[in-house]
Amino acid sequence: MAETQAFDSEMERIGDALVAMREAFEPPASMLAEAVEGLILPEEAKLAIEAERFKASGPGRQAVEAALAHLVAGLAAEIEFRACEFDMREVPTRFEKLIGLVSRSAMRRRQLARSRRSVSLDHLAELLRRADRLAALVRAERVTLLAQRSKGEADLKAFIDHRPDIIEKLHGENGEAMTGVEAARRTEHFVAVFQTFIDGLNAGVGTCNVLMHKLLIDVEDLLILYQVFSEVVSRYGDKDLRPEDFPNLFPEIERFSKGMLSVHGLDRRRDLANEAFAERFPAEAVRQAAAVAHPAGAGWRLPAISDLKFIRP
């Protein structure tokens, strides 16, 4: 229960942080659209403010992305640990072997009790619920970033196409308003600032792709584990998963429900997803490995992001 509450609380904090950052997209997007519509440049001071805003928002976005990666890696570590626990359920632990020196029957009873505890379909269903919430959040962020990037790219392209007209307007009919060199420099600066803005959006889309790829691969592993657990405890009918209960994982759950899950190529796809994740979030990849190797002392602690300051308009 405590783990579930901690996960849900962290998801709320991440969701609030993402909403704040989406609101911060509005001023620069409006500035770019106005420049294209009126074929004019904003004042240098206003452009400098937006350029500084981009720079200042970077650490905040990185922190939120790392928090999301932490949850995704934590879910993967839990799935992997449960799979290992299931595989080792019939192998006596060191302590059970010591008990066996005194009483073989006591050792067997303790081993059977551990085996039953390791097979928890309810716990696996809870992991699926967490995966479903993560998928919803990552997909929503990706859709938002894609829409903003598409609009920004179109506006910036239109601005570049009309750059000669803008330079001419800045230069003035008799060249009295601004020199040609100065007019060209100002337009180039404007393009550079908003290319940075679009590059940031594009990087965000790439991060969402990495997180989503890993998450869905981990969900496939979880569903396979669920199926194996179900067969062992002979309760498959009682614990049948319904796609509508996990709307953000509907295709994956539907394939599972129809018996269409396949391990063909899964190892290769898992390796690719984990490599991309480790490249983007090396610290979280290391923590995931440590949590699986040393589950008792790994201390998979949710990072606090509530104190982060996000740049608002």
Short mmCIF file of C-alpha atoms in Angstrom, two decimals:
data_model
loop_
_atom_site.label_atom_id
_atom_site.label_comp_id
_atom_site.label_asym_id
_atom_site.label_seq_id
_atom_site.Cartn_x
_atom_site.Cartn_y
_atom_site.Cartn_z
CA MET A 1 0.00 0.00 0.00
CA ALA A 2 2.79 2.43 0.90
CA GLU A 3 4.57 1.73 -2.39
CA THR A 4 1.36 2.32 -4.33
CA GLN A 5 0.74 5.63 -2.54
CA ALA A 6 4.34 6.74 -3.16
CA PHE A 7 4.04 5.88 -6.85
CA ASP A 8 0.71 7.69 -7.25
CA SER A 9 2.02 10.73 -5.39
CA GLU A 10 5.08 10.92 -7.59
CA MET A 11 2.97 10.60 -10.71
CA GLU A 12 0.88 13.57 -9.54
CA ARG A 13 3.99 15.67 -8.96
CA ILE A 14 5.40 14.80 -12.38
CA GLY A 15 2.07 15.52 -14.05
CA ASP A 16 1.86 18.95 -12.40
CA ALA A 17 5.43 19.75 -13.45
CA LEU A 18 4.69 18.80 -17.07
CA VAL A 19 1.61 21.04 -17.11
CA ALA A 20 3.73 23.95 -15.85
CA MET A 21 6.25 23.40 -18.62
CA ARG A 22 3.54 23.21 -21.27
CA GLU A 23 2.28 26.60 -20.11
CA ALA A 24 5.82 27.94 -20.51
CA PHE A 25 5.71 27.03 -24.22
CA GLU A 26 2.95 29.56 -24.92
CA PRO A 27 4.89 32.88 -24.85
CA PRO A 28 7.66 31.85 -27.27
CA ALA A 29 5.19 30.10 -29.56
CA SER A 30 3.04 33.23 -29.66
CA MET A 31 6.07 35.44 -30.31
CA LEU A 32 7.10 33.29 -33.26
CA ALA A 33 3.57 33.23 -34.70
CA GLU A 34 3.24 37.01 -34.39
CA ALA A 35 6.58 37.57 -36.13
CA VAL A 36 5.45 35.44 -39.08
CA GLU A 37 2.00 36.97 -39.30
CA GLY A 38 3.19 40.58 -39.18
CA LEU A 39 6.61 40.05 -40.83
CA ILE A 40 8.17 41.93 -37.94
CA LEU A 41 10.74 41.16 -35.30
CA PRO A 42 10.11 41.53 -31.57
CA GLU A 43 12.14 43.97 -29.56
CA GLU A 44 15.63 42.75 -28.74
CA ALA A 45 14.92 42.93 -25.02
CA LYS A 46 11.85 40.68 -25.35
CA LEU A 47 13.75 38.22 -27.52
CA ALA A 48 16.56 38.14 -24.95
CA ILE A 49 14.02 37.29 -22.23
CA GLU A 50 12.74 34.32 -24.24
CA ALA A 51 16.27 33.13 -24.99
CA GLU A 52 17.05 33.21 -21.27
CA ARG A 53 13.78 31.40 -20.54
CA PHE A 54 14.79 28.52 -22.83
CA LYS A 55 18.13 28.24 -21.09
CA ALA A 56 16.68 28.42 -17.58
CA SER A 57 13.98 25.80 -18.26
CA GLY A 58 16.51 23.15 -19.32
CA PRO A 59 17.43 21.81 -15.86
CA GLY A 60 13.78 21.64 -14.85
CA ARG A 61 12.81 19.55 -17.86
CA GLN A 62 15.80 17.28 -17.34
CA ALA A 63 14.75 16.74 -13.72
CA VAL A 64 11.21 15.78 -14.72
CA GLU A 65 12.47 13.45 -17.44
CA ALA A 66 14.83 11.82 -14.93
CA ALA A 67 11.94 11.38 -12.48
CA LEU A 68 9.89 9.66 -15.18
CA ALA A 69 12.85 7.48 -16.11
CA HIS A 70 13.22 6.59 -12.42
CA LEU A 71 9.66 5.28 -12.31
CA VAL A 72 10.06 3.37 -15.59
CA ALA A 73 13.33 1.80 -14.42
CA GLY A 74 11.82 1.01 -11.03
CA LEU A 75 8.95 -0.81 -12.70
CA ALA A 76 11.39 -2.77 -14.87
CA ALA A 77 13.48 -3.72 -11.84
CA GLU A 78 10.40 -4.95 -9.99
CA ILE A 79 9.32 -7.06 -12.97
CA GLU A 80 12.79 -8.54 -13.35
CA PHE A 81 13.08 -9.27 -9.64
CA ARG A 82 9.67 -10.99 -9.57
CA ALA A 83 10.69 -13.12 -12.54
CA CYS A 84 13.93 -14.14 -10.80
CA GLU A 85 12.03 -14.82 -7.59
CA PHE A 86 9.63 -17.07 -9.44
CA ASP A 87 12.46 -18.93 -11.19
CA MET A 88 14.17 -19.54 -7.85
CA ARG A 89 11.04 -20.49 -5.88
CA GLU A 90 12.02 -24.17 -5.64
CA VAL A 91 15.66 -23.55 -4.81
CA PRO A 92 16.24 -23.46 -1.01
CA THR A 93 17.69 -20.26 0.37
CA ARG A 94 20.75 -20.26 2.58
CA PHE A 95 18.59 -19.88 5.69
CA GLU A 96 16.25 -22.67 4.57
CA LYS A 97 19.23 -24.96 4.13
CA LEU A 98 20.31 -24.19 7.71
CA ILE A 99 16.80 -25.06 8.92
CA GLY A 100 17.06 -28.28 6.92
CA LEU A 101 20.03 -29.36 9.00
CA VAL A 102 17.62 -29.57 11.93
CA SER A 103 14.35 -30.47 10.23
CA ARG A 104 13.83 -31.33 6.59
CA SER A 105 10.05 -30.96 6.95
CA ALA A 106 10.39 -27.47 8.47
CA MET A 107 12.67 -26.47 5.62
CA ARG A 108 10.13 -27.70 3.10
CA ARG A 109 7.24 -25.87 4.80
CA ARG A 110 9.18 -22.61 4.79
CA GLN A 111 10.13 -23.12 1.15
CA LEU A 112 6.51 -23.79 0.15
CA ALA A 113 5.36 -20.69 2.03
CA ARG A 114 7.93 -18.57 0.20
CA SER A 115 6.88 -20.09 -3.12
CA ARG A 116 3.24 -19.14 -2.49
CA ARG A 117 4.19 -15.61 -1.53
CA SER A 118 6.21 -15.18 -4.73
CA VAL A 119 3.18 -16.03 -6.88
CA SER A 120 0.98 -12.95 -6.53
CA LEU A 121 -1.23 -12.17 -9.49
CA ASP A 122 -2.66 -9.20 -7.61
CA HIS A 123 0.82 -7.71 -7.32
CA LEU A 124 1.47 -8.22 -11.03
CA ALA A 125 -1.89 -6.58 -11.82
CA GLU A 126 -0.79 -3.61 -9.69
CA LEU A 127 2.42 -3.36 -11.73
CA LEU A 128 0.29 -3.32 -14.88
CA ARG A 129 -1.79 -0.50 -13.41
CA ARG A 130 1.39 1.51 -12.81
CA ALA A 131 2.57 0.79 -16.35
CA ASP A 132 -0.79 1.95 -17.68
CA ARG A 133 -0.51 5.29 -15.80
CA LEU A 134 3.05 5.79 -17.00
CA ALA A 135 2.03 5.06 -20.59
CA ALA A 136 -0.79 7.61 -20.36
CA LEU A 137 1.53 10.33 -19.05
CA VAL A 138 4.34 9.70 -21.54
CA ARG A 139 1.97 9.47 -24.51
CA ALA A 140 0.17 12.67 -23.55
CA GLU A 141 3.47 14.52 -23.24
CA ARG A 142 4.65 13.17 -26.59
CA VAL A 143 1.44 14.29 -28.33
CA THR A 144 1.79 17.78 -26.82
CA LEU A 145 5.44 18.11 -27.84
CA LEU A 146 4.77 16.83 -31.35
CA ALA A 147 1.96 19.34 -31.88
CA GLN A 148 4.08 22.21 -30.57
CA ARG A 149 7.07 21.13 -32.65
CA SER A 150 5.00 20.83 -35.82
CA LYS A 151 3.52 24.32 -35.34
CA GLY A 152 6.90 25.81 -34.42
CA GLU A 153 8.67 24.26 -37.41
CA ALA A 154 5.97 25.51 -39.79
CA ASP A 155 6.14 29.03 -38.37
CA LEU A 156 9.93 29.14 -38.42
CA LYS A 157 10.01 27.91 -42.02
CA ALA A 158 7.52 30.61 -42.98
CA PHE A 159 9.67 33.21 -41.23
CA ILE A 160 12.80 32.05 -43.07
CA ASP A 161 10.93 32.09 -46.39
CA HIS A 162 9.96 35.72 -45.74
CA ARG A 163 13.32 36.75 -44.34
CA PRO A 164 14.20 38.97 -47.36
CA ASP A 165 10.94 40.90 -46.88
CA ILE A 166 11.62 41.30 -43.16
CA ILE A 167 15.17 42.49 -43.76
CA GLU A 168 13.91 44.99 -46.32
CA LYS A 169 11.34 46.30 -43.87
CA LEU A 170 14.00 46.64 -41.15
CA HIS A 171 16.39 48.32 -43.59
CA GLY A 172 13.81 50.88 -44.70
CA GLU A 173 13.22 52.30 -48.13
CA ASN A 174 16.28 54.53 -48.02
CA GLY A 175 18.37 52.41 -45.68
CA GLU A 176 17.80 54.94 -42.90
CA ALA A 177 16.01 52.67 -40.42
CA MET A 178 18.80 50.08 -40.07
CA THR A 179 21.84 48.99 -42.04
CA GLY A 180 21.52 45.87 -44.15
CA VAL A 181 24.12 44.08 -42.04
CA GLU A 182 22.34 44.93 -38.79
CA ALA A 183 18.97 43.84 -40.22
CA ALA A 184 20.44 40.53 -41.37
CA ARG A 185 22.09 39.98 -37.98
CA ARG A 186 18.83 40.54 -36.10
CA THR A 187 16.90 38.09 -38.27
CA GLU A 188 19.65 35.47 -37.92
CA HIS A 189 19.59 35.90 -34.15
CA PHE A 190 15.82 35.45 -34.13
CA VAL A 191 16.10 32.24 -36.18
CA ALA A 192 18.84 30.90 -33.90
CA VAL A 193 16.79 31.52 -30.76
CA PHE A 194 13.72 29.76 -32.09
CA GLN A 195 15.71 26.92 -33.63
CA THR A 196 16.94 26.27 -30.08
CA PHE A 197 13.31 26.24 -28.94
CA ILE A 198 12.35 23.69 -31.60
CA ASP A 199 15.44 21.59 -30.93
CA GLY A 200 14.36 21.39 -27.29
CA LEU A 201 10.90 20.20 -28.31
CA ASN A 202 12.46 17.62 -30.61
CA ALA A 203 14.72 16.36 -27.81
CA GLY A 204 11.65 16.00 -25.60
CA VAL A 205 9.90 13.90 -28.25
CA GLY A 206 13.00 11.69 -28.49
CA THR A 207 13.01 11.18 -24.73
CA CYS A 208 9.33 10.19 -24.78
CA ASN A 209 10.10 7.68 -27.54
CA VAL A 210 12.89 6.11 -25.47
CA LEU A 211 10.71 5.89 -22.35
CA MET A 212 7.72 4.50 -24.23
CA HIS A 213 9.80 1.90 -26.07
CA LYS A 214 11.30 0.58 -22.85
CA LEU A 215 7.99 0.68 -21.00
CA LEU A 216 6.15 -1.39 -23.63
CA ILE A 217 8.94 -3.96 -23.79
CA ASP A 218 8.80 -4.28 -19.99
CA VAL A 219 5.01 -4.68 -20.21
CA GLU A 220 5.49 -7.62 -22.59
CA ASP A 221 7.80 -9.24 -20.04
CA LEU A 222 5.24 -8.56 -17.32
CA LEU A 223 2.41 -10.12 -19.32
CA ILE A 224 4.47 -13.22 -20.04
CA LEU A 225 5.25 -13.47 -16.33
CA TYR A 226 1.57 -13.03 -15.50
CA GLN A 227 0.67 -15.85 -17.85
CA VAL A 228 3.24 -18.20 -16.31
CA PHE A 229 2.10 -17.29 -12.78
CA SER A 230 -1.51 -17.91 -13.77
CA GLU A 231 -0.74 -21.39 -15.04
CA VAL A 232 1.21 -22.30 -11.90
CA VAL A 233 -1.52 -21.32 -9.46
CA SER A 234 -4.35 -22.56 -11.75
CA ARG A 235 -6.32 -19.34 -11.38
CA TYR A 236 -6.14 -18.02 -14.91
CA GLY A 237 -9.90 -17.84 -15.31
CA ASP A 238 -10.34 -15.96 -12.04
CA LYS A 239 -7.68 -13.40 -12.90
CA ASP A 240 -8.28 -12.85 -16.59
CA LEU A 241 -7.05 -9.42 -17.66
CA ARG A 242 -9.48 -7.18 -19.52
CA PRO A 243 -8.07 -4.71 -22.06
CA GLU A 244 -10.59 -2.05 -21.01
CA ASP A 245 -9.11 -2.06 -17.49
CA PHE A 246 -5.80 -0.83 -18.92
CA PRO A 247 -6.82 1.61 -21.69
CA ASN A 248 -3.29 2.90 -22.31
CA LEU A 249 -1.99 -0.64 -22.81
CA PHE A 250 -5.02 -1.84 -24.77
CA PRO A 251 -3.15 -3.40 -27.76
CA GLU A 252 -0.73 -5.28 -25.49
CA ILE A 253 -3.44 -6.57 -23.12
CA GLU A 254 -5.68 -7.52 -26.04
CA ARG A 255 -2.90 -9.63 -27.59
CA PHE A 256 -2.40 -11.26 -24.21
CA SER A 257 -6.13 -11.94 -23.80
CA LYS A 258 -6.27 -13.55 -27.24
CA GLY A 259 -3.20 -15.69 -26.60
CA MET A 260 -1.22 -13.82 -29.24
CA LEU A 261 1.80 -12.91 -27.12
CA SER A 262 5.01 -14.04 -28.76
CA VAL A 263 8.58 -14.10 -27.50
CA HIS A 264 9.88 -14.07 -31.08
CA GLY A 265 12.46 -11.30 -31.34
CA LEU A 266 11.69 -10.11 -27.81
CA ASP A 267 15.29 -10.43 -26.59
CA ARG A 268 16.57 -8.29 -29.46
CA ARG A 269 13.89 -5.66 -28.98
CA ARG A 270 14.55 -5.62 -25.24
CA ASP A 271 18.27 -5.13 -25.81
CA LEU A 272 17.64 -2.21 -28.17
CA ALA A 273 15.20 -0.57 -25.76
CA ASN A 274 17.55 -0.98 -22.81
CA GLU A 275 20.53 0.32 -24.78
CA ALA A 276 18.64 3.46 -25.79
CA PHE A 277 17.43 3.95 -22.22
CA ALA A 278 20.92 3.48 -20.76
CA GLU A 279 22.34 5.98 -23.25
CA ARG A 280 19.72 8.59 -22.35
CA PHE A 281 19.53 7.82 -18.60
CA PRO A 282 22.76 6.05 -17.56
CA ALA A 283 22.24 6.64 -13.82
CA GLU A 284 18.76 5.08 -13.86
CA ALA A 285 19.98 2.09 -15.85
CA VAL A 286 22.66 1.47 -13.21
CA ARG A 287 20.12 1.81 -10.39
CA GLN A 288 17.82 -0.66 -12.11
CA ALA A 289 20.59 -3.25 -12.32
CA ALA A 290 21.52 -2.66 -8.67
CA ALA A 291 17.90 -3.00 -7.54
CA VAL A 292 17.62 -6.39 -9.21
CA ALA A 293 20.96 -7.63 -7.90
CA HIS A 294 20.37 -6.39 -4.34
CA PRO A 295 16.63 -5.95 -3.85
CA ALA A 296 16.68 -5.76 -0.06
CA GLY A 297 19.21 -2.94 0.13
CA ALA A 298 18.65 -1.22 -3.17
CA GLY A 299 16.31 1.32 -1.61
CA TRP A 300 14.38 2.23 -4.74
CA ARG A 301 13.49 5.69 -3.46
CA LEU A 302 11.30 8.02 -5.46
CA PRO A 303 13.11 11.30 -6.16
CA ALA A 304 11.42 14.45 -4.91
CA ILE A 305 10.72 17.01 -7.61
CA SER A 306 8.22 19.13 -5.71
CA ASP A 307 10.84 21.76 -4.85
CA LEU A 308 11.85 22.42 -8.45
CA LYS A 309 11.17 25.89 -9.77
CA PHE A 310 9.72 26.01 -13.28
CA ILE A 311 9.91 29.09 -15.46
CA ARG A 312 6.42 30.43 -16.01
CA PRO A 313 5.35 33.22 -18.35
#
